[in-house]
CSV table of C-alpha atoms in Angstrom, one decimal:
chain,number,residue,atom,x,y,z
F,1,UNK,CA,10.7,-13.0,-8.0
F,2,UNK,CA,12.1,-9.8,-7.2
F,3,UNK,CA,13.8,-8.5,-4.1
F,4,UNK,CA,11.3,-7.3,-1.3
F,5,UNK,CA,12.3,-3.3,-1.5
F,6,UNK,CA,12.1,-2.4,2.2
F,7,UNK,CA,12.8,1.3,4.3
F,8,UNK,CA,14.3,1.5,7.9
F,9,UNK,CA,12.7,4.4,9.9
F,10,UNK,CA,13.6,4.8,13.4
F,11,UNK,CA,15.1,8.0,15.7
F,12,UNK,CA,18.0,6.1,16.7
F,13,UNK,CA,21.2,5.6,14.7
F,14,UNK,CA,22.5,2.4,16.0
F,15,UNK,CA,19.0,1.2,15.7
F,16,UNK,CA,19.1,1.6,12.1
F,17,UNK,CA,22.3,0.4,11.7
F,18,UNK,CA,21.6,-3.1,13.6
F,19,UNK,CA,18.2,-3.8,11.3
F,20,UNK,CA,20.5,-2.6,8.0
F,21,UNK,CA,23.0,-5.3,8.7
F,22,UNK,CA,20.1,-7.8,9.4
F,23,UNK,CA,18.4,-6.8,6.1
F,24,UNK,CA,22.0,-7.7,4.9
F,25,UNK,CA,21.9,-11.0,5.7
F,26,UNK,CA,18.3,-11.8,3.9
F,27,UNK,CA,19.1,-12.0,0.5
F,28,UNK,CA,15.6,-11.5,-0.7
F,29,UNK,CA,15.6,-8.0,1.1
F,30,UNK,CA,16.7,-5.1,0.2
F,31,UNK,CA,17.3,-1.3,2.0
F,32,UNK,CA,16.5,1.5,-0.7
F,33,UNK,CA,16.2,4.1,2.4
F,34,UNK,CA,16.6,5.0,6.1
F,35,UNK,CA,15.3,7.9,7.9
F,36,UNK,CA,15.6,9.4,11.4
F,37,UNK,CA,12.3,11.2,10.9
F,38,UNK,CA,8.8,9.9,9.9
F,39,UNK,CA,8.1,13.2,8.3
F,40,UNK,CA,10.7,12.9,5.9
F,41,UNK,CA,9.8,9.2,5.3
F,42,UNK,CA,6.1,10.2,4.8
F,43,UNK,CA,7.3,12.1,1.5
F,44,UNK,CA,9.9,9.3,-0.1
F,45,UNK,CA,7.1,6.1,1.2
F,46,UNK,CA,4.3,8.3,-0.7
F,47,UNK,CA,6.3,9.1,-4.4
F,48,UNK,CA,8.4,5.3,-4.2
F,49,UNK,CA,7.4,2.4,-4.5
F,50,UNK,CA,8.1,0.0,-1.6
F,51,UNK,CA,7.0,-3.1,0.2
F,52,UNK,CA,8.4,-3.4,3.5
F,53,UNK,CA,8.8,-0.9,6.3
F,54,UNK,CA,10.4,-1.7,9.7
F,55,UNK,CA,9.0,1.3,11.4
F,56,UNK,CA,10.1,2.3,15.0
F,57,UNK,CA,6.9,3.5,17.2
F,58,UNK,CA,8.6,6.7,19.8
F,59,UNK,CA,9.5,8.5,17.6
F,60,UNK,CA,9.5,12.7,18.1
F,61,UNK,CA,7.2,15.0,15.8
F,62,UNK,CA,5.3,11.9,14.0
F,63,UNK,CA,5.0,8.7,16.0
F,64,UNK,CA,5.6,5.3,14.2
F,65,UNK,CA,1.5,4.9,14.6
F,66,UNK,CA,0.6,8.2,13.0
F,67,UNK,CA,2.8,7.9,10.2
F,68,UNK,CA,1.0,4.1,9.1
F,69,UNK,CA,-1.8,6.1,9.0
F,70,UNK,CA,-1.2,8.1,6.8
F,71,UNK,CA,0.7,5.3,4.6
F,72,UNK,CA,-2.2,3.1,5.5
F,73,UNK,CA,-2.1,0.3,2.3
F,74,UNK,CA,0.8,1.2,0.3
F,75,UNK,CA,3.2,-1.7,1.7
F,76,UNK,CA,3.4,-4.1,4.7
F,77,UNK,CA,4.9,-2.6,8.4
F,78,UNK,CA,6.8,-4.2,10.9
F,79,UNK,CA,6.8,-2.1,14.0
F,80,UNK,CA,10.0,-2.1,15.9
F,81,UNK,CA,9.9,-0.9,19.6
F,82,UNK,CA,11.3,-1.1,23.0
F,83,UNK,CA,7.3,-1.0,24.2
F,84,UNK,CA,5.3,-4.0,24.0
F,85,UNK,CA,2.4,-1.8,25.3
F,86,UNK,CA,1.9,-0.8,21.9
F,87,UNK,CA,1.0,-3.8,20.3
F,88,UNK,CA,-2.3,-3.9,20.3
F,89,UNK,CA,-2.5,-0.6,18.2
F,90,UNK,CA,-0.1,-1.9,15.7
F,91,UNK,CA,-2.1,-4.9,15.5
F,92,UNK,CA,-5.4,-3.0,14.6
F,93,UNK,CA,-3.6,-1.2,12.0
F,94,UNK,CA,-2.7,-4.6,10.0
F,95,UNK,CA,1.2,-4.6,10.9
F,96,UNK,CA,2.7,-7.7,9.4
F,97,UNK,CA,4.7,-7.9,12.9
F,98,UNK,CA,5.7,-6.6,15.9
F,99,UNK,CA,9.5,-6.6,17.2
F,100,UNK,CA,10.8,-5.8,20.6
F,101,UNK,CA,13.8,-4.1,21.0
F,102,UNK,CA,16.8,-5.3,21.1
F,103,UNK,CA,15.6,-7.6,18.3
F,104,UNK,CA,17.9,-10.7,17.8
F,105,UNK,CA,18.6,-11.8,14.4
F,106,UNK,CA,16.8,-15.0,15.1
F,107,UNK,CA,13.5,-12.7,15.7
F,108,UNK,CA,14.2,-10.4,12.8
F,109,UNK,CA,14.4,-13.4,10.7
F,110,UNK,CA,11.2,-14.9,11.2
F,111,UNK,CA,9.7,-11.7,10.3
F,112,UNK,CA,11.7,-11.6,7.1
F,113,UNK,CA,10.6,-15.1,5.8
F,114,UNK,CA,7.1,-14.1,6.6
F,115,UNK,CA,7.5,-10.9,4.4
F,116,UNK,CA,9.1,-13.2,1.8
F,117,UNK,CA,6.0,-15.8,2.1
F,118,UNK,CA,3.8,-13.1,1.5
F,119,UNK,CA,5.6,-11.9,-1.7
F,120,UNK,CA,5.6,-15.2,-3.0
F,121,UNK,CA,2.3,-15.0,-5.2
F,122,UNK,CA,1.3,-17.4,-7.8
F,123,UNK,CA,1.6,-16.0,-11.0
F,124,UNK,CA,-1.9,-14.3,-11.7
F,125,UNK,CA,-3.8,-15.3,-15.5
F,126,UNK,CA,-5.7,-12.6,-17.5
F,127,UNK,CA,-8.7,-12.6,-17.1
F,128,UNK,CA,-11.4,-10.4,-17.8
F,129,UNK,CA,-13.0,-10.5,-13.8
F,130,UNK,CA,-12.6,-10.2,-10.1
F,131,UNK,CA,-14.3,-12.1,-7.5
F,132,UNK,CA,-15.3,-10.3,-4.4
F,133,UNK,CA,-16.7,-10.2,-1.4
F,134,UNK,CA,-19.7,-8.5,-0.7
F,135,UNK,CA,-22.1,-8.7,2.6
F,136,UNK,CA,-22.7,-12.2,2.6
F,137,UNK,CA,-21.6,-13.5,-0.7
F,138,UNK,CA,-18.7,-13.5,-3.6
F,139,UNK,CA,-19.7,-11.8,-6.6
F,140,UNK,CA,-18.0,-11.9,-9.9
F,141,UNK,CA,-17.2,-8.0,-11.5
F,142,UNK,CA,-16.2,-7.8,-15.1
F,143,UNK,CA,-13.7,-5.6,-15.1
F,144,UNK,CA,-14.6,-4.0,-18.3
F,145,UNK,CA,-17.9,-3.0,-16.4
F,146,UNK,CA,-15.7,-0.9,-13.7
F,147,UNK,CA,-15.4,2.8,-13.7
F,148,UNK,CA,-13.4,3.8,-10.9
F,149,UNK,CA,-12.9,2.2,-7.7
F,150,UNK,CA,-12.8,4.7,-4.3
F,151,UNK,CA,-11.4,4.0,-0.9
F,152,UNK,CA,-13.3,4.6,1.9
F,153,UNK,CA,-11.5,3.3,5.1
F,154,UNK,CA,-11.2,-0.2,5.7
F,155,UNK,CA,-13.7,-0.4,2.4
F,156,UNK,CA,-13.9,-0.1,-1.2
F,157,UNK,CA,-16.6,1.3,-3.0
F,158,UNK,CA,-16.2,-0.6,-6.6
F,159,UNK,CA,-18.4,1.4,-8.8
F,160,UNK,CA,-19.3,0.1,-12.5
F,161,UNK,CA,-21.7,0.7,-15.6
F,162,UNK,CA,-24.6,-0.6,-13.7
F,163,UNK,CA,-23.7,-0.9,-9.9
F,164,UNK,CA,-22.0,0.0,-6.8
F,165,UNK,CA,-20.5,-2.8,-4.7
F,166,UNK,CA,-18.8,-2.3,-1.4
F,167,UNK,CA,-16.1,-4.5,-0.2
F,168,UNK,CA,-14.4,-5.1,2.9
F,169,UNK,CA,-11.1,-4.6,1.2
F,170,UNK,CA,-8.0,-2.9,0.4
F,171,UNK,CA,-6.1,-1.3,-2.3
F,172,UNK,CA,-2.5,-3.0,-1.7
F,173,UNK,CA,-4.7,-6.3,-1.9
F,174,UNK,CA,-6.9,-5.5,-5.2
F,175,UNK,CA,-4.5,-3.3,-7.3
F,176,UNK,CA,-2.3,-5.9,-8.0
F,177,UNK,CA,-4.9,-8.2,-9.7
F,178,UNK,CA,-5.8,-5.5,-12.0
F,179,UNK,CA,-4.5,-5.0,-15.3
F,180,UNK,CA,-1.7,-1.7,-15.5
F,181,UNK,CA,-2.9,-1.0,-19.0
F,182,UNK,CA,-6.7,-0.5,-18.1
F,183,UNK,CA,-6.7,0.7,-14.8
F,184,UNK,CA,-4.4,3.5,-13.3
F,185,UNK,CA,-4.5,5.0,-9.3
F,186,UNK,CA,-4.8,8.8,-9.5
F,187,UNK,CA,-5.3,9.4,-5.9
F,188,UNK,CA,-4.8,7.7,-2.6
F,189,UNK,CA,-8.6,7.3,-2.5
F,190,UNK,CA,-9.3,6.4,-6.2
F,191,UNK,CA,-8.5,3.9,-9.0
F,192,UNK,CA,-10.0,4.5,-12.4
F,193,UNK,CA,-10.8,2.7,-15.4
F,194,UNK,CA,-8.6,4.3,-18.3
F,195,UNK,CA,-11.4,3.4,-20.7
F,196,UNK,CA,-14.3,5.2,-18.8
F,197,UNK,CA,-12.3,8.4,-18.6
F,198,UNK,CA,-14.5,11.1,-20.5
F,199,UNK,CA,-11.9,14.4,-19.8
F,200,UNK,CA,-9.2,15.4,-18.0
F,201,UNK,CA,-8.7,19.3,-16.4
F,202,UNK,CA,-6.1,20.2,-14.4
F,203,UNK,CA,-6.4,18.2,-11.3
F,204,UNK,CA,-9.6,16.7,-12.3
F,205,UNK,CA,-10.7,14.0,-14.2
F,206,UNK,CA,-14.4,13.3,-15.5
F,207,UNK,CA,-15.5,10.0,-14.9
F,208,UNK,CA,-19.4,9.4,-15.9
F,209,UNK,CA,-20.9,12.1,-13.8
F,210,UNK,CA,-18.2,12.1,-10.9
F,211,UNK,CA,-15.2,14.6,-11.0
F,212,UNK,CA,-12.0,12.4,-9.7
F,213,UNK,CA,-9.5,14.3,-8.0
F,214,UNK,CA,-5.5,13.6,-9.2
F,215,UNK,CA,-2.9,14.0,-6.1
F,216,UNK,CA,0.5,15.7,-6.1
F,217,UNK,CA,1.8,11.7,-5.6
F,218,UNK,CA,0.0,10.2,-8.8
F,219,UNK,CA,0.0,12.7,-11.0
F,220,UNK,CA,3.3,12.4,-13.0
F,221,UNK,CA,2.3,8.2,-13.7
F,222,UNK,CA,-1.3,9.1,-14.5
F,223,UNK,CA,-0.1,12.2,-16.9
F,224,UNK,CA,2.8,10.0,-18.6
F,225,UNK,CA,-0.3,6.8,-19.5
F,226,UNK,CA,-2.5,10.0,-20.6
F,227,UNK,CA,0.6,11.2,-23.1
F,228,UNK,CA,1.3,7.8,-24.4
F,229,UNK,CA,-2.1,7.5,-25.6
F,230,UNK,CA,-2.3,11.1,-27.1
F,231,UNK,CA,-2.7,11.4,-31.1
């Protein structure tokens, strides 16, 4: 398995440098960034991938809480703060963990094996469907019967050739099960089915009857799959 790629964002230097030499010590983690600001991490956390983010919460400009919003899915958080007063708001927006400063090592740790335990995910097999759940039941999709997929807060909206199924679900959790070479994210809202793509303008791509905006952050990936298939 690889290495758990994880950021360090917090306003304080020593701060960063005390969870750095932590990370250090986990040989299944490592630091690809620090920042002292969570507006310049908002623009590195939305073009890289990365699955880990120890996030301070006081933070000037963009608090550690507003900036997992606007991240909301694209990798697991661990709050880091001298406040325990914010827990329950770090909680509601599906951290991973919550540390107290001064962390010990001993703390930090446990978090780290828990990030570890959640990266250790059976291998998936093909297959040509997903299970889901749906009101009150688990129904099977084929994914060849999937259009496009669209976020829409804490649900997804899976729409195919002769449905639309909500589920109460996420994109970090679902992506992963689908295949790279049929389905590619455009958007922070959307996923799409490669195969049910009918045209592509500018930042727009035709999808059945439904005009799928492409985003600044997705749109180099989605245009190199597009090029590769070109004749």
């Amino acid at each position: 398995m690889e290495n758990i790629k994880c950021v360090i964002v917090d306003d304080e230097p020593l701060a960063i440098e005390i969870l750095q030499a932590y990370v250090e010590k986990a040989p299944w983690l490592d630091c690809i960034a620090t920042f002292d600001s969570g507006i310049d991490a908002i623009t590195f956390l939305n073009n890289n991938p990365v699955d880990l983010l120890f996030l301070d919460i006081q933070m000037p400009d963009l608090t550690g809480i507003q900036l997992a919003e606007h991240i909301k899915g694209k990798c697991d958080i661990v709050f880091t703060t001298a406040y325990h007063e914010y827990a329950i708001e770090g909680f509601e927006l599906e951290a991973m963990d919550y540390l107290l400063k001064p962390i010990s090592f001993d703390r930090f740790l446990r978090s780290a094996q828990r990030a570890q335990r959640q990266n250790e995910k059976p291998t998936l097999e093909a297959t040509d469907y997903i299970f889901v759940k749906s009101e009150y039941k688990i129904k099977k999709i084929e994914l060849a019967d999937i259009l496009y997929i669209e976020g829409m807060k804490d649900y997804l909206r899976i729409v195919t050739k002769q449905e639309k199924v909500m589920t109460l679900q996420s994109f970090s959790k679902l992506v992963p099960v689908l295949p790279p070479s049929k389905f590619v994210r455009v958007h922070k809202s959307f996923v799409i089915a490669l195969d049910a793509i009918d045209s592509v303008e500018k930042s727009k791509i035709k999808v059945a009857d439904q005009l799928i905006p492409i985003s600044e952050s997705y749109r180099e990936t989605f245009f190199e799959i597009i090029q590769r298939k070109a004749v």
